[in-house]
Amino acid sequence: KPGAAHFAFDMLTKGTKAHDAATLAKDLDFHAISLGGSTDEDSAEVGGSCLKEKLPLAMAYLAEVVLTPTFPDGELRILKEQVITDLMVDESDPGELASRHFDRLLYGAHPYARRVTGEVTDVKALARDDVAAFWTGRALPETATLVLAGDVTVAEAKALASNHLGTWKPAN
């Protein structure tokens, strides 16, 4: 459904099987770990940053949000309200209106003519099950690339990936 990818990636740190949004945010902040998901017209990512000594813990949190997100209804409701407000504000911005009109003329029925978030009607219709179905059907190890940069060796990166994401199984 339109917008499902955006909402899934944006909600990854809003609840997992082990942590609710507030606890996860508090823990990440305490350890100075930045972690979150984002989308654009061409890609989606889960990214983060931390100090070297926190890398194993950051990888554990990354695995937690990727492997066990819960997409809580209350958090979805809040995000939907925020996105709808943003979309409505865009409707009063002449530059945004011109850009959207140009995209529709240029791309026609192609997804590039649509907003990553979906339109207001899409957002209103989006349910938790839509977001969860997108995640379980599309967030798969065979479609993911893990990139670690900074003061980490290839051997360390492989061990972290194996330890924290080794249970992530491809679709059948």
PDB file of C-alpha atoms in Angstrom:
ATOM      1  CA  LYS A   1       0.000   0.000   0.000  1.00  0.00           C
ATOM      2  CA  PRO A   2       1.240   3.534  -0.662  1.00  0.00           C
ATOM      3  CA  GLY A   3       3.128   4.870   2.317  1.00  0.00           C
ATOM      4  CA  ALA A   4       3.645   1.487   4.002  1.00  0.00           C
ATOM      5  CA  ALA A   5       7.408   1.501   3.443  1.00  0.00           C
ATOM      6  CA  HIS A   6       7.770   5.011   4.820  1.00  0.00           C
ATOM      7  CA  PHE A   7       5.764   4.191   7.939  1.00  0.00           C
ATOM      8  CA  ALA A   8       7.543   0.866   8.511  1.00  0.00           C
ATOM      9  CA  PHE A   9      11.019   2.375   8.381  1.00  0.00           C
ATOM     10  CA  ASP A  10      10.006   5.436  10.378  1.00  0.00           C
ATOM     11  CA  MET A  11       8.477   3.264  13.121  1.00  0.00           C
ATOM     12  CA  LEU A  12      11.355   0.842  13.660  1.00  0.00           C
ATOM     13  CA  THR A  13      12.405   2.511  16.902  1.00  0.00           C
ATOM     14  CA  LYS A  14       8.805   2.949  18.085  1.00  0.00           C
ATOM     15  CA  GLY A  15       8.562  -0.488  19.631  1.00  0.00           C
ATOM     16  CA  THR A  16      10.032  -3.974  19.506  1.00  0.00           C
ATOM     17  CA  LYS A  17       9.204  -7.216  21.228  1.00  0.00           C
ATOM     18  CA  ALA A  18      11.681  -6.265  23.972  1.00  0.00           C
ATOM     19  CA  HIS A  19      11.215  -2.477  24.279  1.00  0.00           C
ATOM     20  CA  ASP A  20       8.455   0.080  23.934  1.00  0.00           C
ATOM     21  CA  ALA A  21       9.253   3.378  22.196  1.00  0.00           C
ATOM     22  CA  ALA A  22      10.025   5.332  25.366  1.00  0.00           C
ATOM     23  CA  THR A  23      12.327   2.686  26.842  1.00  0.00           C
ATOM     24  CA  LEU A  24      14.158   2.171  23.564  1.00  0.00           C
ATOM     25  CA  ALA A  25      14.632   5.930  23.084  1.00  0.00           C
ATOM     26  CA  LYS A  26      15.895   6.281  26.667  1.00  0.00           C
ATOM     27  CA  ASP A  27      18.344   3.372  26.279  1.00  0.00           C
ATOM     28  CA  LEU A  28      19.669   4.617  22.930  1.00  0.00           C
ATOM     29  CA  ASP A  29      20.097   8.121  24.340  1.00  0.00           C
ATOM     30  CA  PHE A  30      21.836   6.830  27.478  1.00  0.00           C
ATOM     31  CA  HIS A  31      24.404   5.005  25.328  1.00  0.00           C
ATOM     32  CA  ALA A  32      24.711   7.863  22.787  1.00  0.00           C
ATOM     33  CA  ILE A  33      23.552   5.571  19.986  1.00  0.00           C
ATOM     34  CA  SER A  34      21.700   7.103  17.070  1.00  0.00           C
ATOM     35  CA  LEU A  35      19.430   4.630  15.275  1.00  0.00           C
ATOM     36  CA  GLY A  36      16.531   5.026  12.875  1.00  0.00           C
ATOM     37  CA  GLY A  37      14.987   4.237   9.532  1.00  0.00           C
ATOM     38  CA  SER A  38      14.242   6.436   6.544  1.00  0.00           C
ATOM     39  CA  THR A  39      12.934   6.206   2.996  1.00  0.00           C
ATOM     40  CA  ASP A  40      13.030   8.204  -0.205  1.00  0.00           C
ATOM     41  CA  GLU A  41      11.858   7.591  -3.765  1.00  0.00           C
ATOM     42  CA  ASP A  42      14.708   5.198  -4.541  1.00  0.00           C
ATOM     43  CA  SER A  43      15.807   3.545  -1.344  1.00  0.00           C
ATOM     44  CA  ALA A  44      15.219   2.803   2.280  1.00  0.00           C
ATOM     45  CA  GLU A  45      17.705   2.409   5.071  1.00  0.00           C
ATOM     46  CA  VAL A  46      18.219   1.701   8.698  1.00  0.00           C
ATOM     47  CA  GLY A  47      21.161   3.717   9.895  1.00  0.00           C
ATOM     48  CA  GLY A  48      22.951   4.544  13.036  1.00  0.00           C
ATOM     49  CA  SER A  49      26.065   5.931  14.638  1.00  0.00           C
ATOM     50  CA  CYS A  50      27.891   5.377  17.892  1.00  0.00           C
ATOM     51  CA  LEU A  51      31.268   5.377  19.545  1.00  0.00           C
ATOM     52  CA  LYS A  52      33.477   2.373  18.769  1.00  0.00           C
ATOM     53  CA  GLU A  53      33.077   0.905  22.261  1.00  0.00           C
ATOM     54  CA  LYS A  54      29.291   0.946  21.834  1.00  0.00           C
ATOM     55  CA  LEU A  55      29.311  -0.809  18.451  1.00  0.00           C
ATOM     56  CA  PRO A  56      28.347  -4.279  19.774  1.00  0.00           C
ATOM     57  CA  LEU A  57      25.446  -2.753  21.700  1.00  0.00           C
ATOM     58  CA  ALA A  58      24.423  -0.636  18.693  1.00  0.00           C
ATOM     59  CA  MET A  59      24.412  -3.774  16.528  1.00  0.00           C
ATOM     60  CA  ALA A  60      22.255  -5.533  19.114  1.00  0.00           C
ATOM     61  CA  TYR A  61      19.740  -2.670  18.977  1.00  0.00           C
ATOM     62  CA  LEU A  62      19.897  -2.593  15.171  1.00  0.00           C
ATOM     63  CA  ALA A  63      19.125  -6.315  15.051  1.00  0.00           C
ATOM     64  CA  GLU A  64      16.311  -5.845  17.571  1.00  0.00           C
ATOM     65  CA  VAL A  65      14.548  -3.133  15.562  1.00  0.00           C
ATOM     66  CA  VAL A  66      15.031  -4.957  12.256  1.00  0.00           C
ATOM     67  CA  LEU A  67      14.089  -8.433  13.455  1.00  0.00           C
ATOM     68  CA  THR A  68      11.365  -7.725  16.038  1.00  0.00           C
ATOM     69  CA  PRO A  69       9.535  -4.463  15.317  1.00  0.00           C
ATOM     70  CA  THR A  70       5.989  -4.327  16.668  1.00  0.00           C
ATOM     71  CA  PHE A  71       4.585  -1.213  14.944  1.00  0.00           C
ATOM     72  CA  PRO A  72       2.343  -0.299  17.901  1.00  0.00           C
ATOM     73  CA  ASP A  73      -1.086   1.114  17.029  1.00  0.00           C
ATOM     74  CA  GLY A  74      -0.668   4.135  19.307  1.00  0.00           C
ATOM     75  CA  GLU A  75       2.656   5.090  17.737  1.00  0.00           C
ATOM     76  CA  LEU A  76       1.193   4.578  14.254  1.00  0.00           C
ATOM     77  CA  ARG A  77      -1.725   6.842  15.109  1.00  0.00           C
ATOM     78  CA  ILE A  78       0.664   9.602  16.246  1.00  0.00           C
ATOM     79  CA  LEU A  79       2.847   9.277  13.155  1.00  0.00           C
ATOM     80  CA  LYS A  80      -0.187   9.288  10.859  1.00  0.00           C
ATOM     81  CA  GLU A  81      -1.407  12.531  12.469  1.00  0.00           C
ATOM     82  CA  GLN A  82       2.039  14.102  12.019  1.00  0.00           C
ATOM     83  CA  VAL A  83       2.290  13.040   8.383  1.00  0.00           C
ATOM     84  CA  ILE A  84      -1.241  14.209   7.573  1.00  0.00           C
ATOM     85  CA  THR A  85      -0.440  17.592   9.138  1.00  0.00           C
ATOM     86  CA  ASP A  86       2.749  17.838   7.064  1.00  0.00           C
ATOM     87  CA  LEU A  87       0.866  16.915   3.886  1.00  0.00           C
ATOM     88  CA  MET A  88      -1.808  19.508   4.606  1.00  0.00           C
ATOM     89  CA  VAL A  89       0.836  22.196   5.236  1.00  0.00           C
ATOM     90  CA  ASP A  90       2.419  21.267   1.891  1.00  0.00           C
ATOM     91  CA  GLU A  91      -0.927  21.974   0.227  1.00  0.00           C
ATOM     92  CA  SER A  92      -0.534  25.669   1.097  1.00  0.00           C
ATOM     93  CA  ASP A  93       3.067  25.928  -0.163  1.00  0.00           C
ATOM     94  CA  PRO A  94       3.187  27.203  -3.769  1.00  0.00           C
ATOM     95  CA  GLY A  95       6.637  25.713  -4.322  1.00  0.00           C
ATOM     96  CA  GLU A  96       5.531  22.296  -3.097  1.00  0.00           C
ATOM     97  CA  LEU A  97       2.367  22.453  -5.204  1.00  0.00           C
ATOM     98  CA  ALA A  98       4.384  23.345  -8.309  1.00  0.00           C
ATOM     99  CA  SER A  99       6.858  20.547  -7.621  1.00  0.00           C
ATOM    100  CA  ARG A 100       4.100  17.972  -7.159  1.00  0.00           C
ATOM    101  CA  HIS A 101       2.331  19.154 -10.335  1.00  0.00           C
ATOM    102  CA  PHE A 102       5.613  18.896 -12.263  1.00  0.00           C
ATOM    103  CA  ASP A 103       6.202  15.363 -10.931  1.00  0.00           C
ATOM    104  CA  ARG A 104       2.710  14.267 -12.003  1.00  0.00           C
ATOM    105  CA  LEU A 105       3.235  15.723 -15.484  1.00  0.00           C
ATOM    106  CA  LEU A 106       6.685  14.190 -15.829  1.00  0.00           C
ATOM    107  CA  TYR A 107       6.043  10.756 -14.299  1.00  0.00           C
ATOM    108  CA  GLY A 108       2.328  10.203 -14.923  1.00  0.00           C
ATOM    109  CA  ALA A 109       1.230   6.978 -13.222  1.00  0.00           C
ATOM    110  CA  HIS A 110       4.780   6.027 -12.171  1.00  0.00           C
ATOM    111  CA  PRO A 111       5.401   5.882  -8.388  1.00  0.00           C
ATOM    112  CA  TYR A 112       7.795   8.850  -8.696  1.00  0.00           C
ATOM    113  CA  ALA A 113       4.696  11.000  -9.165  1.00  0.00           C
ATOM    114  CA  ARG A 114       3.559  10.055  -5.640  1.00  0.00           C
ATOM    115  CA  ARG A 115       4.840  11.122  -2.249  1.00  0.00           C
ATOM    116  CA  VAL A 116       6.887   8.582  -0.311  1.00  0.00           C
ATOM    117  CA  THR A 117       4.480   8.973   2.596  1.00  0.00           C
ATOM    118  CA  GLY A 118       1.456   8.409   0.386  1.00  0.00           C
ATOM    119  CA  GLU A 119      -1.297  10.970  -0.014  1.00  0.00           C
ATOM    120  CA  VAL A 120      -3.640  12.002   2.802  1.00  0.00           C
ATOM    121  CA  THR A 121      -6.225   9.385   1.778  1.00  0.00           C
ATOM    122  CA  ASP A 122      -3.493   6.702   1.712  1.00  0.00           C
ATOM    123  CA  VAL A 123      -2.258   7.667   5.159  1.00  0.00           C
ATOM    124  CA  LYS A 124      -5.762   7.675   6.611  1.00  0.00           C
ATOM    125  CA  ALA A 125      -6.410   4.193   5.187  1.00  0.00           C
ATOM    126  CA  LEU A 126      -3.078   2.717   6.340  1.00  0.00           C
ATOM    127  CA  ALA A 127      -3.417   0.192   9.161  1.00  0.00           C
ATOM    128  CA  ARG A 128      -0.876  -1.436  11.441  1.00  0.00           C
ATOM    129  CA  ASP A 129      -1.315  -4.719   9.557  1.00  0.00           C
ATOM    130  CA  ASP A 130      -0.361  -2.972   6.289  1.00  0.00           C
ATOM    131  CA  VAL A 131       2.861  -1.675   7.822  1.00  0.00           C
ATOM    132  CA  ALA A 132       3.701  -5.049   9.399  1.00  0.00           C
ATOM    133  CA  ALA A 133       2.909  -6.902   6.153  1.00  0.00           C
ATOM    134  CA  PHE A 134       5.218  -4.598   4.220  1.00  0.00           C
ATOM    135  CA  TRP A 135       8.014  -5.201   6.713  1.00  0.00           C
ATOM    136  CA  THR A 136       7.701  -8.982   6.863  1.00  0.00           C
ATOM    137  CA  GLY A 137       7.340  -9.248   3.084  1.00  0.00           C
ATOM    138  CA  ARG A 138      10.061  -6.812   2.019  1.00  0.00           C
ATOM    139  CA  ALA A 139      12.608  -6.367   4.814  1.00  0.00           C
ATOM    140  CA  LEU A 140      14.575  -9.477   4.049  1.00  0.00           C
ATOM    141  CA  PRO A 141      18.282 -10.293   4.305  1.00  0.00           C
ATOM    142  CA  GLU A 142      18.480 -10.991   0.575  1.00  0.00           C
ATOM    143  CA  THR A 143      17.404  -7.397  -0.139  1.00  0.00           C
ATOM    144  CA  ALA A 144      19.623  -5.788   2.522  1.00  0.00           C
ATOM    145  CA  THR A 145      23.209  -4.628   2.568  1.00  0.00           C
ATOM    146  CA  LEU A 146      25.047  -4.128   5.836  1.00  0.00           C
ATOM    147  CA  VAL A 147      27.641  -1.364   5.787  1.00  0.00           C
ATOM    148  CA  LEU A 148      29.858  -0.603   8.753  1.00  0.00           C
ATOM    149  CA  ALA A 149      32.249   2.318   8.501  1.00  0.00           C
ATOM    150  CA  GLY A 150      34.792   3.750  10.873  1.00  0.00           C
ATOM    151  CA  ASP A 151      37.246   2.151  13.238  1.00  0.00           C
ATOM    152  CA  VAL A 152      36.145  -1.438  12.651  1.00  0.00           C
ATOM    153  CA  THR A 153      38.013  -4.251  10.936  1.00  0.00           C
ATOM    154  CA  VAL A 154      36.457  -6.597   8.395  1.00  0.00           C
ATOM    155  CA  ALA A 155      36.805  -9.456  10.897  1.00  0.00           C
ATOM    156  CA  GLU A 156      35.036  -7.424  13.600  1.00  0.00           C
ATOM    157  CA  ALA A 157      32.276  -6.439  11.169  1.00  0.00           C
ATOM    158  CA  LYS A 158      31.713 -10.036  10.090  1.00  0.00           C
ATOM    159  CA  ALA A 159      31.595 -11.238  13.704  1.00  0.00           C
ATOM    160  CA  LEU A 160      29.118  -8.492  14.673  1.00  0.00           C
ATOM    161  CA  ALA A 161      26.928  -9.268  11.668  1.00  0.00           C
ATOM    162  CA  SER A 162      26.975 -12.987  12.400  1.00  0.00           C
ATOM    163  CA  ASN A 163      26.343 -12.537  16.127  1.00  0.00           C
ATOM    164  CA  HIS A 164      23.484 -10.090  15.760  1.00  0.00           C
ATOM    165  CA  LEU A 165      21.896 -10.775  12.377  1.00  0.00           C
ATOM    166  CA  GLY A 166      22.808 -14.418  11.851  1.00  0.00           C
ATOM    167  CA  THR A 167      19.293 -15.587  12.683  1.00  0.00           C
ATOM    168  CA  TRP A 168      17.728 -13.372   9.979  1.00  0.00           C
ATOM    169  CA  LYS A 169      16.528 -15.891   7.421  1.00  0.00           C
ATOM    170  CA  PRO A 170      15.701 -15.333   3.737  1.00  0.00           C
ATOM    171  CA  ALA A 171      12.187 -15.715   2.420  1.00  0.00           C
ATOM    172  CA  ASN A 172      11.299 -19.163   1.144  1.00  0.00           C
TER     173      ASN A 172
END
